[in-house]
Coordinates of C-alpha atoms and ligand atoms in Angstrom, one line a residue:
M1 CA -44.0 61.6 64.7
K2 CA -45.1 64.8 65.9
I3 CA -42.9 67.9 66.9
N4 CA -43.5 70.4 69.7
L5 CA -43.4 73.9 67.8
P6 CA -43.4 76.7 69.7
E7 CA -46.3 79.1 69.0
K8 CA -43.9 81.3 67.2
A9 CA -42.9 78.7 64.7
K10 CA -46.5 77.8 64.1
K11 CA -47.5 81.3 63.2
I12 CA -44.7 81.3 60.7
I13 CA -46.1 78.3 58.6
D14 CA -49.3 79.1 59.1
I15 CA -48.8 83.1 57.2
L16 CA -46.9 81.2 55.0
E17 CA -49.6 78.8 54.4
K18 CA -52.6 81.3 54.5
N19 CA -50.3 83.1 51.4
L20 CA -50.9 79.1 49.8
F21 CA -46.7 79.0 49.9
E22 CA -45.4 75.9 51.6
C23 CA -43.3 76.0 54.7
Y24 CA -41.4 73.9 56.9
A25 CA -39.4 74.0 60.3
V26 CA -36.0 72.6 58.9
G27 CA -32.5 71.3 59.7
G28 CA -30.8 71.7 63.3
C29 CA -34.4 72.5 64.9
V30 CA -36.0 69.5 63.5
R31 CA -32.8 67.2 64.9
D32 CA -33.1 68.8 68.2
S33 CA -36.8 68.0 68.7
L34 CA -36.5 64.5 67.8
L35 CA -33.7 64.2 70.0
G36 CA -35.5 65.6 72.7
L37 CA -33.7 68.7 72.7
E38 CA -34.9 71.9 73.2
P39 CA -33.7 73.5 69.6
S40 CA -31.2 76.9 69.8
D41 CA -32.7 78.6 67.0
W42 CA -35.5 77.6 64.8
D43 CA -35.1 77.7 60.6
F44 CA -37.6 77.9 57.9
T45 CA -37.6 76.8 54.3
T46 CA -40.4 77.8 51.9
N47 CA -41.1 77.8 48.2
A48 CA -41.7 81.4 48.5
R49 CA -39.5 84.0 47.0
P50 CA -37.2 86.3 49.2
H51 CA -40.0 89.4 48.5
E52 CA -42.7 87.3 48.8
I53 CA -41.4 86.3 52.3
E54 CA -41.4 90.5 53.3
E55 CA -44.5 90.9 51.6
C56 CA -46.4 88.1 53.7
F57 CA -44.6 89.3 56.9
C58 CA -45.7 92.8 55.9
D59 CA -46.7 93.6 59.7
F60 CA -43.3 92.4 61.1
K61 CA -39.9 94.1 61.3
T62 CA -37.8 92.0 59.1
L63 CA -34.1 91.9 57.9
S64 CA -32.8 91.0 54.6
I65 CA -29.5 88.6 56.2
G66 CA -28.6 87.2 52.9
K67 CA -31.0 88.0 50.0
R68 CA -28.3 86.9 47.9
Y69 CA -29.1 83.4 49.5
G70 CA -32.9 84.1 50.0
T71 CA -32.7 84.3 53.7
I72 CA -35.2 86.9 55.4
A73 CA -35.4 87.0 59.3
V74 CA -38.7 87.6 61.0
I75 CA -38.4 89.3 64.3
I76 CA -41.1 88.3 66.5
D77 CA -40.9 89.8 70.3
G78 CA -37.2 90.2 69.4
K79 CA -35.8 87.4 68.9
P80 CA -35.1 86.4 65.0
Y81 CA -36.8 83.4 62.7
E82 CA -34.7 82.6 60.0
I83 CA -36.6 81.7 56.5
T84 CA -34.9 81.0 53.5
T85 CA -36.1 80.5 50.2
Y86 CA -35.9 76.4 48.3
R87 CA -32.3 76.6 47.2
Y88 CA -29.9 73.9 45.0
D89 CA -26.5 74.7 45.2
G90 CA -24.6 75.8 41.9
E91 CA -20.8 74.8 40.9
Y92 CA -18.5 75.0 44.2
T93 CA -15.0 76.4 43.5
D94 CA -13.4 77.5 46.5
F95 CA -14.2 74.8 48.8
R96 CA -16.8 77.3 50.4
H97 CA -19.4 78.8 49.1
P98 CA -21.6 77.9 45.9
D99 CA -20.3 80.0 43.0
K100 CA -24.2 80.5 42.4
V101 CA -27.3 79.9 44.3
N102 CA -30.2 78.6 42.6
F103 CA -33.8 79.3 43.9
S104 CA -36.5 75.6 43.5
K105 CA -40.1 75.3 43.8
N106 CA -39.2 72.1 45.2
L107 CA -38.3 71.1 48.6
K108 CA -36.2 67.8 48.1
D109 CA -33.7 70.1 46.3
D110 CA -33.4 72.1 49.6
L111 CA -32.9 69.2 51.9
S112 CA -30.8 67.5 49.4
R113 CA -27.9 70.3 49.6
R114 CA -27.7 70.1 53.1
D115 CA -24.7 68.8 54.6
F116 CA -26.0 65.4 57.2
T117 CA -29.3 63.6 56.9
V118 CA -29.8 64.2 60.8
N119 CA -30.0 67.7 59.5
A120 CA -31.5 67.0 55.7
M121 CA -35.0 66.7 57.6
A122 CA -38.3 69.3 57.3
Y123 CA -41.6 69.1 59.7
N124 CA -45.1 70.7 59.3
P125 CA -47.8 70.2 61.2
K126 CA -50.1 68.9 58.6
E127 CA -47.5 66.7 56.8
G128 CA -45.3 65.4 59.7
I129 CA -41.4 64.8 59.3
V130 CA -40.2 64.7 55.7
D131 CA -37.2 62.6 55.6
Y132 CA -36.0 61.8 51.8
F133 CA -32.4 60.6 53.0
G134 CA -32.8 58.3 56.2
G135 CA -32.1 61.1 58.8
E136 CA -34.7 59.6 61.1
K137 CA -32.9 56.4 61.1
D138 CA -29.4 57.7 61.1
L139 CA -30.6 59.7 64.6
K140 CA -31.9 56.4 65.8
Y141 CA -28.6 54.7 65.3
K142 CA -26.5 57.8 66.0
V143 CA -24.7 57.8 62.9
I144 CA -23.3 61.3 61.1
R145 CA -23.9 60.7 57.3
C146 CA -23.8 63.1 54.5
V147 CA -26.3 63.7 52.3
G148 CA -25.1 62.3 48.2
D149 CA -21.7 61.3 47.9
A150 CA -19.4 62.3 50.8
D151 CA -16.3 63.2 48.7
N152 CA -18.2 65.3 46.8
R153 CA -19.9 67.1 49.7
F154 CA -16.9 68.0 51.7
K155 CA -15.1 68.6 48.4
E156 CA -18.1 71.0 47.8
D157 CA -17.7 72.9 51.5
A158 CA -15.0 71.6 53.5
L159 CA -16.3 73.3 56.6
R160 CA -18.5 70.3 56.8
I161 CA -15.2 68.0 58.0
L162 CA -15.3 70.1 61.3
R163 CA -19.1 70.3 61.7
A164 CA -19.2 66.8 61.5
L165 CA -16.8 66.2 64.1
R166 CA -18.6 69.2 66.1
F167 CA -21.5 67.1 65.7
A168 CA -20.1 63.8 67.0
S169 CA -18.2 65.6 69.9
K170 CA -21.9 67.2 70.9
Y171 CA -24.5 64.2 70.3
G172 CA -21.8 61.3 70.4
F173 CA -22.6 60.1 67.5
S174 CA -20.2 58.4 65.1
I175 CA -19.6 59.1 61.7
E176 CA -20.6 56.7 59.0
L177 CA -17.6 54.6 56.9
Q178 CA -17.7 56.5 53.6
T179 CA -18.3 59.9 55.4
Q180 CA -15.3 58.9 57.8
K181 CA -13.1 58.0 55.1
A182 CA -13.9 61.4 53.0
I183 CA -13.3 63.7 55.8
F184 CA -9.4 61.8 56.4
D185 CA -9.0 62.1 52.3
N186 CA -10.3 65.6 52.0
K187 CA -8.8 66.9 55.4
N188 CA -6.2 69.3 53.4
L189 CA -8.9 71.2 52.2
I190 CA -9.6 72.6 55.6
N191 CA -7.0 75.0 55.0
N192 CA -9.0 76.6 52.3
I193 CA -11.6 77.6 55.1
S194 CA -11.4 81.0 56.9
A195 CA -9.8 81.3 60.4
E196 CA -12.7 82.6 61.6
R197 CA -14.9 80.0 60.5
I198 CA -12.5 77.0 61.6
S199 CA -12.3 78.4 65.4
V200 CA -16.1 78.9 65.6
E201 CA -16.2 75.3 64.7
L202 CA -13.0 74.0 66.8
L203 CA -14.6 76.1 70.1
Q204 CA -18.0 74.3 69.7
L205 CA -16.0 70.9 69.1
L206 CA -14.5 71.3 72.1
C207 CA -17.6 72.0 74.3
G208 CA -19.3 68.6 73.4
N209 CA -19.7 66.1 76.0
Y210 CA -17.7 63.3 73.4
V211 CA -14.4 65.6 72.7
D212 CA -12.0 63.0 73.9
V213 CA -13.4 60.4 71.4
V214 CA -13.6 63.0 68.8
L215 CA -10.0 64.2 69.4
R216 CA -8.4 60.8 70.1
M217 CA -10.1 59.5 66.2
Y218 CA -10.2 62.4 64.6
K219 CA -6.5 63.6 65.5
E220 CA -5.4 63.9 61.6
I221 CA -7.9 67.0 61.5
V222 CA -6.5 68.1 64.9
A223 CA -3.1 67.9 63.4
V224 CA -4.3 70.2 60.2
I225 CA -5.9 72.7 62.0
I226 CA -2.8 72.7 65.1
P227 CA -0.3 71.1 63.3
E228 CA 1.9 72.1 66.6
L229 CA -0.2 69.6 67.9
S230 CA 1.7 66.7 66.2
V231 CA 4.5 66.2 67.8
T232 CA 2.6 65.7 71.0
F233 CA 0.7 62.7 69.2
N234 CA 3.1 59.8 70.1
F235 CA 5.2 61.8 72.8
D236 CA 6.8 60.2 75.7
Q237 CA 6.9 62.3 78.9
R238 CA 9.1 59.5 80.6
S239 CA 8.1 61.1 83.9
P240 CA 6.1 59.2 87.0
H241 CA 3.5 61.9 86.9
H242 CA 2.6 61.2 83.6
N243 CA 0.9 57.2 82.2
R244 CA -0.1 58.7 78.8
T245 CA 1.3 60.0 75.6
L246 CA 1.3 63.8 75.8
Y247 CA -1.6 64.2 73.7
K248 CA -3.6 61.3 75.7
H249 CA -3.0 63.4 78.9
I250 CA -4.1 66.6 76.6
V251 CA -7.3 65.2 75.7
C252 CA -8.1 63.6 79.2
A253 CA -7.5 66.9 80.8
V254 CA -10.0 68.6 78.4
K255 CA -12.6 66.3 78.8
N256 CA -11.7 66.8 82.6
I257 CA -12.3 70.4 82.7
E258 CA -16.5 72.0 82.3
A259 CA -17.4 72.6 78.9
D260 CA -16.3 76.4 78.5
P261 CA -14.7 77.3 75.3
I262 CA -11.9 79.2 77.0
L263 CA -11.4 76.3 79.3
R264 CA -11.1 73.5 77.3
L265 CA -8.8 75.6 74.5
T266 CA -6.8 75.9 77.3
M267 CA -6.2 72.8 78.2
L268 CA -6.0 71.5 74.6
L269 CA -2.7 74.1 74.2
H270 CA -1.3 73.9 78.0
D271 CA 1.7 71.0 77.4
I272 CA 2.0 72.5 74.0
G273 CA 5.7 73.8 75.1
K274 CA 6.8 70.5 76.4
P275 CA 8.3 68.8 73.7
I276 CA 10.9 71.1 73.0
T277 CA 11.7 72.3 76.5
M278 CA 12.0 68.1 77.6
K279 CA 15.5 67.5 79.3
I280 CA 16.2 64.1 80.6
D281 CA 18.3 63.7 83.6
K282 CA 20.9 61.0 84.1
N283 CA 18.0 58.5 85.5
G284 CA 16.0 58.6 81.8
R285 CA 13.5 61.1 83.7
G286 CA 12.3 63.8 81.8
H287 CA 11.9 67.4 83.2
F288 CA 9.9 70.4 81.5
Y289 CA 11.7 73.7 82.9
N290 CA 9.6 76.5 81.6
H291 CA 7.2 74.9 79.4
P292 CA 4.4 76.7 80.1
K293 CA 5.9 80.5 79.1
V294 CA 7.4 78.6 76.1
G295 CA 3.9 77.3 75.5
V296 CA 2.3 80.9 76.0
G297 CA 4.6 81.8 72.8
I298 CA 3.5 78.9 70.7
S299 CA 0.0 79.2 71.9
I300 CA -0.5 82.7 71.1
R301 CA 0.8 82.3 67.5
I302 CA -1.5 79.3 67.1
M303 CA -4.6 81.1 68.4
K304 CA -3.5 84.7 66.6
R305 CA -3.4 82.0 63.0
L306 CA -6.7 81.3 64.2
C307 CA -8.2 84.6 64.5
L308 CA -9.2 84.4 67.8
S309 CA -9.9 87.7 69.3
N310 CA -7.5 89.3 72.1
T311 CA -9.9 88.5 75.2
V312 CA -9.5 85.1 74.6
I313 CA -5.8 84.9 73.7
D314 CA -5.5 87.3 76.8
E315 CA -7.2 84.8 79.1
V316 CA -5.9 81.3 77.8
S317 CA -2.3 82.8 77.9
I318 CA -2.5 83.4 81.9
L319 CA -4.3 80.3 82.2
I320 CA -1.3 78.9 80.4
F321 CA 1.3 80.5 81.9
H322 CA 0.0 79.5 85.8
H323 CA -1.1 76.1 84.8
D324 CA 1.9 74.7 86.3
D325 CA 2.8 76.7 89.2
R326 CA 2.7 74.8 92.2
L327 CA 0.8 76.9 95.0
K328 CA 1.4 76.4 98.3
P329 CA -1.3 76.5 100.9
D330 CA 0.6 79.9 102.1
K331 CA -1.9 83.1 102.5
I332 CA 1.2 85.3 101.2
M333 CA 1.5 83.3 98.4
I334 CA -2.1 82.9 96.9
K335 CA -2.4 86.6 97.5
H336 CA 0.4 87.5 95.3
L337 CA -1.2 85.4 92.9
L338 CA -4.5 86.9 93.7
N339 CA -3.2 90.0 93.3
E340 CA -1.7 89.5 89.6
I341 CA -4.2 87.6 88.0
G342 CA -7.5 88.8 90.3
L343 CA -10.3 86.4 91.6
Y344 CA -11.8 85.5 88.2
E345 CA -8.8 83.9 87.0
F346 CA -7.3 82.2 90.3
K347 CA -10.6 80.2 90.3
R348 CA -10.2 79.3 86.3
L349 CA -7.1 78.5 87.4
M350 CA -7.7 76.3 90.0
K351 CA -10.0 74.6 87.5
V352 CA -7.1 74.1 85.2
Q353 CA -5.0 72.3 87.9
Y354 CA -7.6 70.5 89.0
A355 CA -8.2 69.2 85.2
D356 CA -4.6 69.2 85.1
I357 CA -4.3 66.7 87.6
C358 CA -7.0 63.9 86.9
A359 CA -5.3 63.5 83.7
Q360 CA -1.6 62.9 85.2
S361 CA -1.0 58.9 86.4
N362 CA -1.8 58.3 90.0
Y363 CA 1.6 59.0 91.5
K364 CA 1.0 61.5 94.0
R365 CA -2.2 62.0 93.1
D366 CA -3.7 62.0 97.2
E367 CA -1.0 64.7 97.7
K368 CA -1.3 66.6 94.9
F369 CA -5.6 67.2 95.2
A370 CA -5.0 67.5 99.0
L371 CA -2.6 70.5 98.2
H372 CA -5.4 71.8 95.7
K373 CA -8.0 71.5 98.5
E374 CA -6.1 73.3 101.2
V375 CA -5.1 76.2 98.4
M376 CA -9.0 76.3 97.5
N377 CA -9.9 76.8 101.1
L378 CA -7.2 79.5 102.0
Y379 CA -8.6 81.1 98.6
N380 CA -12.5 81.0 99.8
S381 CA -11.1 82.3 103.7
I382 CA -9.5 85.5 102.0
V383 CA -12.4 86.1 99.5
E384 CA -14.6 85.1 102.5
N385 CA -13.5 87.9 105.0
G386 CA -12.8 90.2 102.4
E387 CA -9.2 90.1 102.6
C388 CA -6.4 92.7 101.0
F389 CA -4.5 91.5 98.5
S390 CA -4.6 94.2 95.7
L391 CA -4.2 98.2 95.2
D392 CA -8.6 98.1 95.0
S393 CA -8.8 96.6 98.5
L394 CA -5.9 98.7 100.3
E395 CA -7.7 101.2 102.1
I396 CA -5.6 104.2 101.5
N397 CA -5.5 105.1 97.8
G398 CA -3.4 107.5 95.3
K399 CA -5.7 111.1 97.0
D400 CA -4.4 110.2 100.3
I401 CA -1.0 110.0 99.4
I402 CA -1.6 113.1 97.8
S403 CA -2.7 114.6 100.1
L404 CA 0.2 113.9 102.1
G405 CA 2.1 116.2 99.6
V406 CA 3.4 113.6 97.2
S407 CA 2.9 114.4 93.6
R408 CA 4.7 112.6 91.1
G409 CA 2.8 109.4 90.2
E410 CA 5.5 106.7 89.9
I411 CA 6.4 107.5 94.0
I412 CA 2.6 107.3 94.9
G413 CA 2.5 104.3 93.0
K414 CA 5.7 103.2 94.7
I415 CA 4.6 103.6 98.1
L416 CA 1.1 102.0 97.8
N417 CA 2.6 98.9 96.2
E418 CA 5.2 98.8 99.2
L419 CA 2.0 99.3 101.4
L420 CA 0.2 96.4 99.9
E421 CA 2.8 94.3 100.2
M422 CA 3.3 94.7 103.7
V423 CA -0.5 94.4 104.8
I424 CA -0.3 91.3 102.3
C425 CA 2.8 90.3 104.2
K426 CA 0.7 91.1 107.6
Q427 CA 3.3 93.7 108.6
I428 CA 0.5 95.7 109.4
E429 CA -3.3 95.7 109.3
N430 CA -5.0 97.1 106.5
D431 CA -6.1 100.1 108.5
K432 CA -6.8 103.5 107.3
E433 CA -4.6 105.6 110.1
Q434 CA -2.0 102.7 110.5
L435 CA -1.5 103.2 106.7
L436 CA -1.0 106.7 106.5
Y437 CA 1.5 106.7 109.4
K438 CA 3.4 104.3 107.4
A439 CA 3.4 106.2 104.2
K440 CA 4.3 109.4 106.0
E441 CA 7.4 107.4 107.4
M442 CA 8.1 106.0 103.6
I443 CA 8.1 110.0 102.6
N444 CA 10.4 110.9 104.6
V445 CA 12.9 108.4 103.8
L446 CA 12.7 109.6 100.5
E447 CA 12.8 113.2 100.9
Ligands
ATP501 P1 -26.9 74.3 65.5 O1 -27.6 73.7 66.7 O2 -25.8 74.2 65.8 O3 -27.4 76.2 64.7 P2 -27.8 73.5 63.2 O4 -27.6 72.1 62.1 O5 -29.0 74.2 63.1 O6 -26.5 73.2 64.1 P3 -26.9 75.8 61.4 O7 -25.8 76.4 61.4 O8 -27.7 76.6 62.4 O9 -26.5 74.4 62.0 O10 -27.9 75.5 59.9 C1 -28.6 74.8 60.1 C2 -29.1 74.1 59.0 O11 -28.3 74.5 57.6 C3 -28.5 73.0 59.1 O12 -28.8 72.0 59.8 C4 -27.8 72.0 57.9 O13 -29.1 71.5 57.5 C5 -27.5 73.3 57.0 N1 -26.6 74.1 57.0 C6 -25.5 74.4 58.2 N2 -24.3 74.3 57.1 C7 -24.3 73.3 55.7 C8 -23.1 73.6 55.4 N3 -21.9 73.7 55.4 N4 -23.6 72.5 54.0 C9 -24.9 72.1 54.1 N5 -25.8 72.4 54.8 C10 -25.6 73.3 55.9
MG502 MG1 -29.3 76.1 64.1

C-alpha cells in the first residue's frame, strides 16, 4: 500500500535518512491516508535523539515542544511538523502520564506504546506500511482495538477511553469487544483526567458523524463525564410532543444539528432542566414550565466544571435559554429577540429549534415546521431590507441626544431605547428628522 506523502513530509524523512537515521510518518496521518482522508497534520517518529533532530534541521526553525518526551517541531513554510524520538513509556501512576519516558532505538517499541492498532502504523516510502498489530486489517473492518492488553492500556491512561469514543464517533468504527469491556470496567478512571482534556475530547466526540451511535452505546461513559444527564436516560416525558425517552430525544437532537461544537453541546444540554421542572397535569400529561431557565443554571455548572471558556458558556447559555421560545411570525416579536441576542445568535437559535423539532414526535410537526419557516422568512426579510431592530441601526445616536441639551447618560439611554421601541413597533419611521422631533418631545416631557 502506497501513501501519497506531501512534499514537505518527504523532505523531513529524506533529511533524517541522509543523516543515517530512520524516520517514518506515524499515527493519525497514516490512519487517515489509508482511509482516503486528508490528514490534519503529519507526525514523524525517528531513532534520532532530540538534539540530533535539531542538528539535522539546523537550517530550519525548530521548536522544542516537549523535549522531555522527545518531540521537536520543525517549522516549514510556517507549518509545524512534529518529530518524536522512538520511545517506550515507563510506569503510569496518575492514570495519564508515564512517570518516565525512555528513548528507544526500536520502531516497534514506539508503535507498541500507541493507543489503538489503527493509530499504531508507520509509513516510509522505502518500506511502505509498518504494521505490527494488525492496524490495516482493523481499519478495513472498521474496528477500534487497543494495542496490547486493553485493560492495562486504559489503566495507564484513561484519556484513551474518550479517544476510543471519539474515533468511533468520527469514523463510525465499532469498538472491539475486549476493548469495549475494558472501557466500561475502567470508566471511573476518567475522573482522574483533567477537565480541560476531557472537554477537548468531548467536543470532538460530539462533532462526529456517528455521535448518535456512540452517545447511545456509551451512555455510561457520558454519565461519568456529565452525571446530570443520568436522570434523562429512562425519563418518560409523558407528552404527545415526544415519542422517545428524554435521552433519546437529546441524542437525536444532537445528531440533527450541524457538526459545530457549540451547537452540538447546546443540544446535549438543552433539556437538562426538564426532569426537575416536570409537572404532571390531571390528564397525566407532563409539562416543563421554566425548564430552559433551570437548564441554563445546571448547564453553567457543568460547563464550568469542564473548564469550558466563557465564550462557549455564554453562547450555550443564550441558546438553551431561548431554545423553547414560541416565536410567532410577527416582525415585532422577532425584532425584540434580535435586539436581545443579535443576528448571529438568532440564526443559530433557529438551527437549534429546527433540530429540536426534528427530534420530536409527529404531533403537530407540520405546523411546527411551517411556523419555523415563516419566522425564518421574516428574519430574512428584516435582514435584506436592513430594517432597524437595535440601537446600532437606529438613525440617531447618543451624540444627537446630547446636541439637544441632555447630558445624563441614563436619560440618553432611556430616550434612545424608547425611540427604538417605537421604530420596532412601527409607531415612527427610522428617519433622523422624525426621530429628533420625537426626542425633543420626550425631553420636554422629562423636563
Ligand atoms: P487526530 O486526527 O485527531 O490528530 P491522532 O490519532 O493523530 O488524531 P493525536 O493526538 O494527534 O491523534 O496523536 C498522534 C498519535 O499519537 C496517535 O495516532 C497515537 O498513535 C498516539 N497517541 C496520542 N494520544 C495517545 C494516548 N493517549 N495514548 C497512546 N497513544 C497516543
Ligand atoms: Mg494528529
